[in-house]
mmCIF file of C-alpha atoms in Angstrom:
data_model
loop_
_atom_site.group_PDB
_atom_site.id
_atom_site.type_symbol
_atom_site.label_atom_id
_atom_site.label_comp_id
_atom_site.label_asym_id
_atom_site.label_seq_id
_atom_site.Cartn_x
_atom_site.Cartn_y
_atom_site.Cartn_z
ATOM 1 C CA MET A 1 12.956 6.887 2.670
ATOM 2 C CA LYS A 2 14.119 6.727 6.243
ATOM 3 C CA GLY A 3 11.702 5.142 8.677
ATOM 4 C CA ARG A 4 9.676 3.320 6.029
ATOM 5 C CA PHE A 5 9.931 -0.362 5.239
ATOM 6 C CA GLN A 6 11.813 -0.997 2.015
ATOM 7 C CA PRO A 7 11.239 -4.484 0.583
ATOM 8 C CA THR A 8 14.307 -6.517 -0.279
ATOM 9 C CA THR A 9 14.325 -8.255 -3.648
ATOM 10 C CA VAL A 10 15.801 -11.771 -3.796
ATOM 11 C CA GLY A 11 15.660 -13.190 -7.318
ATOM 12 C CA ASN A 12 12.043 -12.815 -8.355
ATOM 13 C CA MET A 13 10.860 -12.761 -4.735
ATOM 14 C CA VAL A 14 10.275 -9.759 -2.470
ATOM 15 C CA ARG A 15 10.814 -10.011 1.295
ATOM 16 C CA CYS A 16 7.842 -8.575 3.157
ATOM 17 C CA LYS A 17 7.884 -6.670 6.429
ATOM 18 C CA ASP A 18 6.749 -9.782 8.332
ATOM 19 C CA GLY A 19 9.710 -11.783 7.010
ATOM 20 C CA SER A 20 7.757 -13.798 4.458
ATOM 21 C CA TYR A 21 8.416 -13.729 0.725
ATOM 22 C CA VAL A 22 6.049 -13.014 -2.161
ATOM 23 C CA CYS A 23 6.538 -13.199 -5.930
ATOM 24 C CA GLN A 24 7.678 -9.838 -7.312
ATOM 25 C CA ALA A 25 4.835 -9.771 -9.899
ATOM 26 C CA ASP A 26 2.272 -10.389 -7.139
ATOM 27 C CA TYR A 27 3.899 -7.697 -4.999
ATOM 28 C CA ALA A 28 3.670 -5.183 -7.846
ATOM 29 C CA GLU A 29 0.006 -6.081 -8.434
ATOM 30 C CA LEU A 30 -0.831 -5.744 -4.742
ATOM 31 C CA ALA A 31 0.961 -2.397 -4.547
ATOM 32 C CA SER A 32 -1.007 -1.178 -7.562
ATOM 33 C CA LEU A 33 -4.303 -2.258 -5.990
ATOM 34 C CA MET A 34 -3.396 -0.494 -2.738
ATOM 35 C CA ARG A 35 -2.662 2.722 -4.652
ATOM 36 C CA GLU A 36 -6.066 2.469 -6.368
ATOM 37 C CA CYS A 37 -7.763 1.975 -2.995
ATOM 38 C CA ARG A 38 -5.957 4.975 -1.539
ATOM 39 C CA ILE A 39 -6.985 7.156 -4.494
ATOM 40 C CA ALA A 40 -10.618 6.045 -4.063
ATOM 41 C CA LEU A 41 -10.472 6.740 -0.314
ATOM 42 C CA ASP A 42 -8.979 10.199 -0.875
ATOM 43 C CA ASP A 43 -11.714 10.935 -3.431
ATOM 44 C CA LEU A 44 -14.397 9.836 -0.970
ATOM 45 C CA LEU A 45 -12.925 12.047 1.767
ATOM 46 C CA ARG A 46 -12.885 15.036 -0.592
ATOM 47 C CA LYS A 47 -16.580 14.471 -1.314
ATOM 48 C CA LYS A 48 -17.548 13.757 2.304
ATOM 49 C CA PRO A 49 -15.059 15.511 4.609
ATOM 50 C CA MET A 50 -17.139 14.582 7.681
ATOM 51 C CA MET A 51 -15.834 10.987 7.246
ATOM 52 C CA THR A 52 -12.257 12.080 7.913
ATOM 53 C CA GLY A 53 -12.664 11.122 11.562
ATOM 54 C CA LEU A 54 -13.108 7.494 10.529
ATOM 55 C CA LEU A 55 -9.674 7.360 8.885
ATOM 56 C CA THR A 56 -7.232 5.511 11.161
ATOM 57 C CA CYS A 57 -4.021 5.555 9.127
#
């Protein structure tokens, strides 16, 4: 995906955008939690479209 940050895997570590490293299992868990948050946010915006103006990303 051009233009998007793609993490680099080194052993069982993943290099983050800021240059730090995180355990691959932790990275997968964090990514899963972020997807759940995004799904919840999308659901909220479908129910209350007037809140769309508050979305900054």
